[in-house]
mmCIF file of C-alpha atoms in Angstrom:
data_model
loop_
_atom_site.group_PDB
_atom_site.id
_atom_site.type_symbol
_atom_site.label_atom_id
_atom_site.label_comp_id
_atom_site.label_asym_id
_atom_site.label_seq_id
_atom_site.Cartn_x
_atom_site.Cartn_y
_atom_site.Cartn_z
ATOM 1 C CA MET M 1 67.550 101.895 121.876
ATOM 2 C CA MET M 2 63.784 102.037 121.600
ATOM 3 C CA ARG M 3 63.025 104.983 119.331
ATOM 4 C CA LEU M 4 59.839 104.954 117.331
ATOM 5 C CA LEU M 5 58.088 107.422 115.051
ATOM 6 C CA LEU M 6 54.342 107.042 114.586
ATOM 7 C CA GLN M 7 52.363 108.495 111.721
ATOM 8 C CA ILE M 8 48.635 108.418 111.009
ATOM 9 C CA LEU M 9 47.413 109.220 107.551
ATOM 10 C CA ARG M 10 44.271 109.896 105.613
ATOM 11 C CA ASN M 11 43.331 107.271 103.033
ATOM 12 C CA ASN M 12 41.650 109.169 100.191
ATOM 13 C CA SER M 13 41.933 110.100 96.541
ATOM 14 C CA SER M 14 44.637 112.717 97.149
ATOM 15 C CA LEU M 15 47.101 109.826 97.328
ATOM 16 C CA LYS M 16 46.929 109.580 93.571
ATOM 17 C CA SER M 17 48.272 113.102 92.980
ATOM 18 C CA GLU M 18 51.125 112.443 95.422
ATOM 19 C CA LEU M 19 52.116 109.248 93.695
ATOM 20 C CA ASN M 20 52.270 111.189 90.430
ATOM 21 C CA GLY M 21 54.616 113.902 91.634
ATOM 22 C CA GLY M 22 54.433 114.775 95.328
ATOM 23 C CA THR M 23 54.499 118.225 96.899
ATOM 24 C CA LYS M 24 57.135 120.843 97.625
ATOM 25 C CA ALA M 25 58.721 120.808 101.080
ATOM 26 C CA SER M 26 58.124 124.551 101.483
ATOM 27 C CA ALA M 27 54.366 123.947 101.406
ATOM 28 C CA LEU M 28 54.397 121.339 104.150
ATOM 29 C CA PRO M 29 53.909 123.535 107.237
ATOM 30 C CA LYS M 30 50.767 125.131 105.822
ATOM 31 C CA LEU M 31 49.323 121.832 104.647
ATOM 32 C CA PHE M 32 50.157 120.182 107.970
ATOM 33 C CA SER M 33 48.561 122.979 109.985
ATOM 34 C CA ARG M 34 45.391 122.910 107.951
ATOM 35 C CA GLN M 35 44.952 119.141 108.184
ATOM 36 C CA LEU M 36 45.715 119.001 111.888
ATOM 37 C CA HIS M 37 42.594 120.990 112.702
ATOM 38 C CA ALA M 38 40.315 120.265 109.786
ATOM 39 C CA PRO M 39 37.297 118.003 110.473
ATOM 40 C CA THR M 40 37.944 115.886 107.379
ATOM 41 C CA GLN M 41 37.736 112.114 106.915
ATOM 42 C CA PRO M 42 39.804 110.381 109.642
ATOM 43 C CA PRO M 43 42.857 108.268 108.812
ATOM 44 C CA SER M 44 42.283 104.596 108.057
ATOM 45 C CA PHE M 45 45.858 103.412 108.613
ATOM 46 C CA GLY M 46 48.984 104.386 110.516
ATOM 47 C CA ILE M 47 52.708 103.726 110.396
ATOM 48 C CA ALA M 48 55.202 103.093 113.202
ATOM 49 C CA PHE M 49 58.838 103.660 112.257
ATOM 50 C CA ASP M 50 61.730 102.424 114.331
ATOM 51 C CA ILE M 51 64.138 105.368 114.232
ATOM 52 C CA ASP M 52 67.650 103.958 114.682
ATOM 53 C CA GLY M 53 68.550 101.868 111.648
ATOM 54 C CA VAL M 54 65.430 102.841 109.714
ATOM 55 C CA LEU M 55 65.219 106.648 109.664
ATOM 56 C CA LEU M 56 68.537 107.598 111.259
ATOM 57 C CA ARG M 57 71.998 106.181 111.813
ATOM 58 C CA GLY M 58 73.416 108.232 114.650
ATOM 59 C CA GLU M 59 72.269 111.733 113.737
ATOM 60 C CA THR M 60 72.298 111.137 109.962
ATOM 61 C CA SER M 61 69.186 110.328 107.957
ATOM 62 C CA ILE M 62 69.271 107.084 105.927
ATOM 63 C CA GLY M 63 67.173 105.147 103.437
ATOM 64 C CA GLY M 64 65.607 108.262 101.912
ATOM 65 C CA SER M 65 63.791 108.932 105.200
ATOM 66 C CA PRO M 66 63.347 112.730 104.780
ATOM 67 C CA GLN M 67 61.737 112.243 101.372
ATOM 68 C CA ALA M 68 59.571 109.413 102.669
ATOM 69 C CA LEU M 69 58.316 111.451 105.625
ATOM 70 C CA ARG M 70 57.583 114.482 103.466
ATOM 71 C CA ARG M 71 55.353 112.311 101.298
ATOM 72 C CA LEU M 72 53.482 111.138 104.359
ATOM 73 C CA TYR M 73 53.172 114.602 105.875
ATOM 74 C CA TYR M 74 51.343 115.765 102.776
ATOM 75 C CA HIS M 75 48.513 113.452 103.810
ATOM 76 C CA SER M 76 49.105 113.339 107.547
ATOM 77 C CA ALA M 77 46.730 114.524 110.242
ATOM 78 C CA ASN M 78 49.317 114.111 112.987
ATOM 79 C CA SER M 79 52.206 111.953 114.158
ATOM 80 C CA CYS M 80 54.127 110.919 117.251
ATOM 81 C CA SER M 81 57.685 109.862 117.989
ATOM 82 C CA ILE M 82 59.190 107.668 120.674
ATOM 83 C CA ARG M 83 62.775 108.257 121.751
ATOM 84 C CA GLY M 84 64.335 108.938 125.131
ATOM 85 C CA GLY M 85 66.527 110.881 127.517
ATOM 86 C CA VAL M 86 65.211 114.451 127.125
ATOM 87 C CA PRO M 87 61.796 116.153 127.483
ATOM 88 C CA GLU M 88 59.342 115.861 124.606
ATOM 89 C CA SER M 89 59.697 119.544 123.646
ATOM 90 C CA GLU M 90 63.435 119.151 123.037
ATOM 91 C CA ARG M 91 62.996 115.881 121.165
ATOM 92 C CA ALA M 92 60.429 117.444 118.844
ATOM 93 C CA LYS M 93 62.913 120.162 117.826
ATOM 94 C CA GLU M 94 65.668 117.599 117.299
ATOM 95 C CA LEU M 95 63.550 115.288 115.148
ATOM 96 C CA SER M 96 62.212 118.192 113.094
ATOM 97 C CA LYS M 97 65.761 119.217 112.223
ATOM 98 C CA GLN M 98 67.034 115.717 111.521
ATOM 99 C CA LEU M 99 64.099 114.515 109.428
ATOM 100 C CA GLY M 100 63.105 117.753 107.724
ATOM 101 C CA VAL M 101 59.451 117.827 108.802
ATOM 102 C CA ASP M 102 57.612 119.828 111.443
ATOM 103 C CA ILE M 103 57.062 117.741 114.578
ATOM 104 C CA LEU M 104 55.272 119.379 117.495
ATOM 105 C CA PRO M 105 55.714 118.548 121.194
ATOM 106 C CA LEU M 106 52.073 117.468 121.204
ATOM 107 C CA GLN M 107 52.977 114.756 118.717
ATOM 108 C CA VAL M 108 55.956 113.338 120.616
ATOM 109 C CA ILE M 109 55.926 110.331 122.903
ATOM 110 C CA GLN M 110 59.080 108.578 124.097
ATOM 111 C CA GLY M 111 60.255 105.211 125.365
ATOM 112 C CA HIS M 112 59.973 106.407 128.957
ATOM 113 C CA THR M 113 56.565 108.039 128.494
ATOM 114 C CA PRO M 114 54.773 105.134 130.291
ATOM 115 C CA PHE M 115 56.593 106.235 133.463
ATOM 116 C CA ARG M 116 54.031 109.042 133.660
ATOM 117 C CA GLU M 117 51.473 106.465 134.726
ATOM 118 C CA LEU M 118 53.489 105.871 137.921
ATOM 119 C CA VAL M 119 53.501 109.491 139.119
ATOM 120 C CA LYS M 120 50.650 109.000 141.597
ATOM 121 C CA ARG M 121 52.428 105.998 143.069
ATOM 122 C CA TYR M 122 55.809 107.714 143.596
ATOM 123 C CA GLU M 123 54.957 111.425 143.363
ATOM 124 C CA ASP M 124 56.544 112.461 146.688
ATOM 125 C CA ASP M 125 58.952 109.540 147.148
ATOM 126 C CA LEU M 126 62.682 109.709 146.494
ATOM 127 C CA ILE M 127 63.408 108.089 143.131
ATOM 128 C CA VAL M 128 66.643 107.766 141.137
ATOM 129 C CA ALA M 129 66.674 108.326 137.342
ATOM 130 C CA VAL M 130 69.440 106.722 135.269
ATOM 131 C CA GLY M 131 70.673 107.390 131.737
ATOM 132 C CA LYS M 132 72.200 109.784 129.242
ATOM 133 C CA GLY M 133 70.742 113.213 128.576
ATOM 134 C CA ALA M 134 68.660 114.701 131.383
ATOM 135 C CA PRO M 135 66.845 111.785 133.058
ATOM 136 C CA GLY M 136 66.183 113.709 136.271
ATOM 137 C CA ARG M 137 64.618 116.622 134.402
ATOM 138 C CA VAL M 138 62.502 114.248 132.318
ATOM 139 C CA MET M 139 61.028 112.643 135.424
ATOM 140 C CA THR M 140 60.526 116.009 137.137
ATOM 141 C CA GLU M 141 58.546 117.294 134.159
ATOM 142 C CA TYR M 142 56.369 114.191 134.385
ATOM 143 C CA GLY M 143 55.372 115.267 137.902
ATOM 144 C CA PHE M 144 57.757 113.384 140.211
ATOM 145 C CA LYS M 145 58.638 115.816 143.006
ATOM 146 C CA ASN M 146 61.648 114.135 144.643
ATOM 147 C CA VAL M 147 63.837 112.810 141.825
ATOM 148 C CA LEU M 148 67.612 112.708 141.450
ATOM 149 C CA SER M 149 69.717 111.607 138.515
ATOM 150 C CA ILE M 150 72.202 108.875 139.361
ATOM 151 C CA ASP M 151 74.989 111.453 138.872
ATOM 152 C CA ASP M 152 73.515 113.636 141.608
ATOM 153 C CA TYR M 153 72.748 110.694 143.841
ATOM 154 C CA ALA M 154 76.211 109.099 143.621
ATOM 155 C CA SER M 155 77.929 112.438 144.313
ATOM 156 C CA CYS M 156 76.367 112.551 147.783
ATOM 157 C CA PHE M 157 78.040 109.306 148.883
ATOM 158 C CA PRO M 158 81.818 109.707 149.246
ATOM 159 C CA ASN M 159 83.773 106.751 147.860
ATOM 160 C CA ILE M 160 80.677 104.932 146.555
ATOM 161 C CA ASP M 161 82.456 104.698 143.167
ATOM 162 C CA PRO M 162 85.982 103.338 143.798
ATOM 163 C CA LEU M 163 87.041 104.287 140.262
ATOM 164 C CA ALA M 164 85.844 107.893 140.375
ATOM 165 C CA GLN M 165 89.374 109.310 140.742
ATOM 166 C CA TYR M 166 90.318 107.805 137.378
ATOM 167 C CA LYS M 167 87.341 109.285 135.516
ATOM 168 C CA LYS M 168 88.698 112.666 134.500
ATOM 169 C CA TRP M 169 85.904 113.054 131.970
ATOM 170 C CA THR M 170 83.143 113.291 134.588
ATOM 171 C CA LYS M 171 81.727 116.699 135.467
ATOM 172 C CA MET M 172 78.727 117.753 137.531
ATOM 173 C CA GLN M 173 76.777 120.959 137.084
ATOM 174 C CA PRO M 174 76.745 123.139 140.243
ATOM 175 C CA THR M 175 72.963 123.501 140.194
ATOM 176 C CA ASP M 176 72.562 119.718 140.112
ATOM 177 C CA ARG M 177 74.875 119.296 143.099
ATOM 178 C CA GLU M 178 72.948 121.915 145.089
ATOM 179 C CA MET M 179 69.676 120.155 144.343
ATOM 180 C CA ALA M 180 71.137 116.800 145.364
ATOM 181 C CA LEU M 181 72.456 118.128 148.656
ATOM 182 C CA ARG M 182 69.139 119.781 149.534
ATOM 183 C CA THR M 183 67.350 116.441 149.329
ATOM 184 C CA ASP M 184 69.813 114.729 151.761
ATOM 185 C CA PRO M 185 69.579 111.319 150.026
ATOM 186 C CA CYS M 186 71.820 109.653 152.620
ATOM 187 C CA SER M 187 68.947 109.703 155.114
ATOM 188 C CA GLN M 188 66.133 108.941 152.660
ATOM 189 C CA ARG M 189 65.195 105.523 151.342
ATOM 190 C CA VAL M 190 65.070 105.260 147.535
ATOM 191 C CA GLN M 191 61.576 104.004 146.745
ATOM 192 C CA ALA M 192 62.102 103.234 143.048
ATOM 193 C CA VAL M 193 64.729 103.335 140.288
ATOM 194 C CA PHE M 194 63.955 104.271 136.677
ATOM 195 C CA ILE M 195 66.337 103.513 133.777
ATOM 196 C CA VAL M 196 65.175 106.367 131.553
ATOM 197 C CA SER M 197 67.750 106.132 128.758
ATOM 198 C CA ASP M 198 70.997 104.293 127.947
ATOM 199 C CA PRO M 199 73.382 104.504 130.940
ATOM 200 C CA VAL M 200 76.757 106.177 130.307
ATOM 201 C CA ASP M 201 79.037 105.029 133.149
ATOM 202 C CA TRP M 202 78.241 101.311 133.379
ATOM 203 C CA SER M 203 80.786 100.476 136.103
ATOM 204 C CA ARG M 204 79.587 103.188 138.464
ATOM 205 C CA ASP M 205 75.909 102.730 137.685
ATOM 206 C CA ILE M 206 76.007 98.959 138.257
ATOM 207 C CA GLN M 207 77.865 99.491 141.540
ATOM 208 C CA VAL M 208 75.467 102.177 142.807
ATOM 209 C CA LEU M 209 72.349 100.343 141.640
ATOM 210 C CA CYS M 210 73.472 97.140 143.361
ATOM 211 C CA ASP M 211 73.945 99.201 146.544
ATOM 212 C CA ILE M 212 70.465 100.689 146.233
ATOM 213 C CA LEU M 213 68.688 97.472 145.287
ATOM 214 C CA ARG M 214 70.369 95.205 147.869
ATOM 215 C CA THR M 215 69.777 97.527 150.835
ATOM 216 C CA GLY M 216 66.188 98.494 150.172
ATOM 217 C CA GLY M 217 67.208 101.952 148.998
ATOM 218 C CA LEU M 218 69.792 102.874 151.685
ATOM 219 C CA PRO M 219 73.330 102.258 150.338
ATOM 220 C CA GLY M 220 75.821 101.180 152.986
ATOM 221 C CA ARG M 221 73.127 99.828 155.300
ATOM 222 C CA GLU M 222 71.848 96.314 156.011
ATOM 223 C CA ILE M 223 70.406 94.009 153.367
ATOM 224 C CA ALA M 224 66.680 94.681 152.800
ATOM 225 C CA HIS M 225 63.862 94.146 150.297
ATOM 226 C CA GLN M 226 64.616 95.397 146.780
ATOM 227 C CA PRO M 227 62.797 98.579 145.694
ATOM 228 C CA PRO M 228 61.024 98.491 142.299
ATOM 229 C CA LEU M 229 63.187 98.825 139.171
ATOM 230 C CA PHE M 230 61.828 100.013 135.816
ATOM 231 C CA PHE M 231 63.444 99.968 132.347
ATOM 232 C CA ALA M 232 62.210 102.149 129.475
ATOM 233 C CA ASN M 233 63.177 99.452 126.956
ATOM 234 C CA ASP M 234 64.981 96.135 126.675
ATOM 235 C CA ASP M 235 66.769 96.444 123.319
ATOM 236 C CA ILE M 236 70.023 94.478 123.501
ATOM 237 C CA ALA M 237 71.489 96.153 120.415
ATOM 238 C CA TYR M 238 70.739 98.924 117.928
ATOM 239 C CA GLN M 239 72.287 100.308 114.761
ATOM 240 C CA ALA M 240 74.317 103.509 115.201
ATOM 241 C CA LEU M 241 77.118 105.080 113.144
ATOM 242 C CA PHE M 242 79.563 102.221 113.732
ATOM 243 C CA PRO M 243 79.154 99.418 111.148
ATOM 244 C CA ALA M 244 78.308 96.795 113.795
ATOM 245 C CA GLU M 245 75.384 97.125 116.207
ATOM 246 C CA ARG M 246 75.989 98.863 119.550
ATOM 247 C CA LEU M 247 74.894 97.563 122.952
ATOM 248 C CA GLY M 248 71.681 99.079 124.279
ATOM 249 C CA MET M 249 69.669 99.235 127.481
ATOM 250 C CA GLY M 250 68.831 95.547 127.312
ATOM 251 C CA ALA M 251 72.536 94.705 127.455
ATOM 252 C CA PHE M 252 72.944 96.940 130.499
ATOM 253 C CA ARG M 253 70.004 95.179 132.141
ATOM 254 C CA ILE M 254 71.631 91.777 131.513
ATOM 255 C CA ALA M 255 74.936 92.983 133.007
ATOM 256 C CA LEU M 256 73.238 94.454 136.077
ATOM 257 C CA GLU M 257 71.038 91.409 136.581
ATOM 258 C CA SER M 258 73.935 88.953 136.223
ATOM 259 C CA ILE M 259 76.044 90.747 138.824
ATOM 260 C CA PHE M 260 73.139 91.378 141.216
ATOM 261 C CA ASN M 261 72.062 87.720 141.137
ATOM 262 C CA ARG M 262 75.614 86.606 141.950
ATOM 263 C CA ILE M 263 75.993 88.830 145.017
ATOM 264 C CA HIS M 264 72.434 88.820 146.374
ATOM 265 C CA THR M 265 70.326 86.010 147.815
ATOM 266 C CA ASN M 266 67.266 86.792 145.671
ATOM 267 C CA ASN M 267 67.133 87.370 141.919
ATOM 268 C CA MET M 268 66.687 90.896 140.632
ATOM 269 C CA GLU M 269 63.092 91.935 139.994
ATOM 270 C CA TYR M 270 62.316 94.468 137.281
ATOM 271 C CA THR M 271 59.696 95.728 134.832
ATOM 272 C CA SER M 272 60.564 96.534 131.211
ATOM 273 C CA TYR M 273 58.296 98.582 128.948
ATOM 274 C CA GLY M 274 60.162 98.071 125.667
ATOM 275 C CA LYS M 275 59.613 96.061 122.510
ATOM 276 C CA PRO M 276 58.756 93.288 121.807
ATOM 277 C CA ASN M 277 56.302 93.667 124.690
ATOM 278 C CA PRO M 278 52.825 93.959 123.118
ATOM 279 C CA PHE M 279 52.169 96.766 125.619
ATOM 280 C CA VAL M 280 54.363 99.046 123.489
ATOM 281 C CA PHE M 281 52.197 98.488 120.433
ATOM 282 C CA LYS M 282 48.946 98.781 122.369
ATOM 283 C CA ASN M 283 50.199 102.012 123.898
ATOM 284 C CA ALA M 284 51.074 103.296 120.413
ATOM 285 C CA GLU M 285 47.518 102.560 119.272
ATOM 286 C CA ASN M 286 46.077 104.349 122.302
ATOM 287 C CA VAL M 287 48.258 107.408 121.744
ATOM 288 C CA LEU M 288 47.236 107.597 118.103
ATOM 289 C CA LEU M 289 43.593 107.352 119.118
ATOM 290 C CA GLN M 290 44.047 110.228 121.545
ATOM 291 C CA VAL M 291 45.738 112.346 118.898
ATOM 292 C CA LEU M 292 43.004 111.420 116.431
ATOM 293 C CA GLN M 293 40.309 112.583 118.805
ATOM 294 C CA SER M 294 42.069 115.896 119.358
ATOM 295 C CA ALA M 295 42.460 116.470 115.610
ATOM 296 C CA TYR M 296 39.096 115.094 114.436
ATOM 297 C CA ASN M 297 36.231 116.124 116.681
ATOM 298 C CA ASN M 298 33.858 113.792 114.862
ATOM 299 C CA ILE M 299 35.764 110.668 115.981
ATOM 300 C CA GLN M 300 33.984 108.677 118.667
ATOM 301 C CA SER M 301 36.141 105.842 119.990
ATOM 302 C CA SER M 302 34.575 103.531 122.564
ATOM 303 C CA GLY M 303 34.311 99.842 123.338
ATOM 304 C CA GLU M 304 35.578 97.605 120.527
ATOM 305 C CA MET M 305 35.650 100.327 117.881
ATOM 306 C CA GLN M 306 38.906 100.387 115.895
ATOM 307 C CA PRO M 307 39.275 103.289 113.434
ATOM 308 C CA PHE M 308 42.473 101.881 111.906
ATOM 309 C CA LYS M 309 42.158 99.179 109.260
ATOM 310 C CA ARG M 310 45.926 98.677 109.341
ATOM 311 C CA LEU M 311 48.905 99.746 111.424
ATOM 312 C CA TYR M 312 52.308 99.222 109.806
ATOM 313 C CA MET M 313 55.475 98.550 111.809
ATOM 314 C CA ILE M 314 58.654 99.407 109.884
ATOM 315 C CA GLY M 315 61.750 98.169 111.716
ATOM 316 C CA ASP M 316 65.287 96.885 111.233
ATOM 317 C CA ASN M 317 65.469 94.487 114.196
ATOM 318 C CA PRO M 318 63.566 91.211 113.704
ATOM 319 C CA SER M 319 63.686 90.112 117.355
ATOM 320 C CA VAL M 320 62.075 93.290 118.717
ATOM 321 C CA ASP M 321 60.338 95.227 115.914
ATOM 322 C CA ILE M 322 58.960 92.344 113.864
ATOM 323 C CA ASN M 323 58.479 89.978 116.798
ATOM 324 C CA GLY M 324 56.627 92.702 118.693
ATOM 325 C CA ALA M 325 54.283 93.449 115.800
ATOM 326 C CA LYS M 326 53.551 89.735 115.417
ATOM 327 C CA GLN M 327 52.743 89.412 119.124
ATOM 328 C CA ALA M 328 50.506 92.482 118.999
ATOM 329 C CA GLY M 329 48.443 90.883 116.207
ATOM 330 C CA HIS M 330 45.698 92.650 114.269
ATOM 331 C CA PRO M 331 45.812 95.293 112.850
ATOM 332 C CA TRP M 332 49.641 95.300 112.755
ATOM 333 C CA PHE M 333 51.506 94.567 109.504
ATOM 334 C CA SER M 334 55.301 94.180 109.809
ATOM 335 C CA ILE M 335 57.875 95.529 107.329
ATOM 336 C CA LEU M 336 61.584 94.729 107.760
ATOM 337 C CA THR M 337 64.289 96.980 106.246
ATOM 338 C CA ARG M 338 67.889 96.092 105.415
ATOM 339 C CA THR M 339 69.382 99.409 106.613
ATOM 340 C CA GLY M 340 70.096 98.494 110.245
ATOM 341 C CA VAL M 341 70.454 95.378 112.368
ATOM 342 C CA PHE M 342 69.019 93.128 109.640
ATOM 343 C CA LYS M 343 71.046 92.890 106.433
ATOM 344 C CA GLY M 344 69.968 89.482 105.101
ATOM 345 C CA ILE M 345 69.062 88.633 101.540
ATOM 346 C CA GLY M 346 65.752 86.931 102.231
ATOM 347 C CA ASN M 347 63.427 87.107 105.230
ATOM 348 C CA HIS M 348 64.468 86.467 108.817
ATOM 349 C CA ALA M 349 64.243 82.766 109.743
ATOM 350 C CA ASP M 350 63.019 83.104 113.330
ATOM 351 C CA TYR M 351 60.957 86.288 113.081
ATOM 352 C CA PRO M 352 59.798 86.617 109.462
ATOM 353 C CA ALA M 353 58.184 89.915 108.499
ATOM 354 C CA ASP M 354 55.108 90.332 106.344
ATOM 355 C CA LEU M 355 57.312 92.254 103.900
ATOM 356 C CA VAL M 356 61.081 92.796 103.484
ATOM 357 C CA VAL M 357 62.378 95.934 101.717
ATOM 358 C CA ASN M 358 65.723 97.627 101.167
ATOM 359 C CA SER M 359 64.853 101.010 102.684
ATOM 360 C CA VAL M 360 62.167 103.022 104.444
ATOM 361 C CA GLU M 361 61.472 104.921 101.223
ATOM 362 C CA GLU M 362 60.646 101.623 99.535
ATOM 363 C CA ALA M 363 58.402 100.693 102.470
ATOM 364 C CA VAL M 364 56.482 103.974 102.291
ATOM 365 C CA ASP M 365 56.055 103.604 98.538
ATOM 366 C CA TYR M 366 54.559 100.139 99.103
ATOM 367 C CA ILE M 367 52.179 101.429 101.784
ATOM 368 C CA LEU M 368 50.929 104.382 99.761
ATOM 369 C CA ARG M 369 50.253 102.201 96.742
ATOM 370 C CA LYS M 370 48.562 99.498 98.777
ATOM 371 C CA GLU M 371 46.296 101.929 100.586
ATOM 372 C CA HIS M 372 45.449 103.738 97.378
ATOM 373 C CA THR M 373 44.245 100.508 95.696
ATOM 374 C CA SER M 374 42.606 98.923 98.772
#
């Protein structure tokens, strides 16, 4: 599951007082509000946290993450988070509660946020959104005008899921069904499919997606050219509450692709926006620059100018977090924790990090001390 929290900080002498005692949590909202709008010295470094396995395990904080984030918020101008499945406003409230710091909707980006860039291309076309949470609502809020969740879409095709009668746990909201019926998807060609978050009903979703992709967007019709398929991330596994890693969107993609390629003449075509794609890290830099410019009116970013001396990636998965930071290159510095997917004693053999620590709190302590003495 690609979930990432980004933080940009100010590198100045106030770090010293924090290292000698910190600040009270009750003072954070006032300090945060003041720094967000104050035209002070801009941050010189930023931090990207993978959420699952670094800050959270399921819905529970780990590795001293609340304390670590409170230390950063004392010096922070702003921050962003990347998760998925619900609108940014809802995710901001959820993260604020789980991590004990104030996170505003303005500061939140998610794994599927790059889908916004495709609104002009598919604004009025019928698209299908797949995943847990509210994928249809997410895409609608981005500006897509003719979007259905895969739940809504499948419900309009009788018998499309041969196992539906055995799934007593499924339930559709009446308002969703009404919306689906108004769009009459049986007569419209699906122009694109977006995997917004981790799919829930793999058997049905693979069946329906194969129908859509093989027929050019008209299930039950003749074989035609595959419509575009987009994945918000390609993480094969992530660390949740269960001791062993759980399968993620990347595993679903492999399952779908394997079946599609066996039953169709051409291989499945798709685009994935997740780590370790360097695009994710470049996009994170661009978002931070945008937030910087909104918070610090004196920042002028153009051409080759790079206001960050360093950007730290703190992750638990060597193959995506560390590998992605390495591919992104300067100014990224990778830190690997032992609280999630990686639990080794030394460094990872195939994707070694610049630094290995036991927890996110230890990583933040290292960063604050390094930036204070640099």
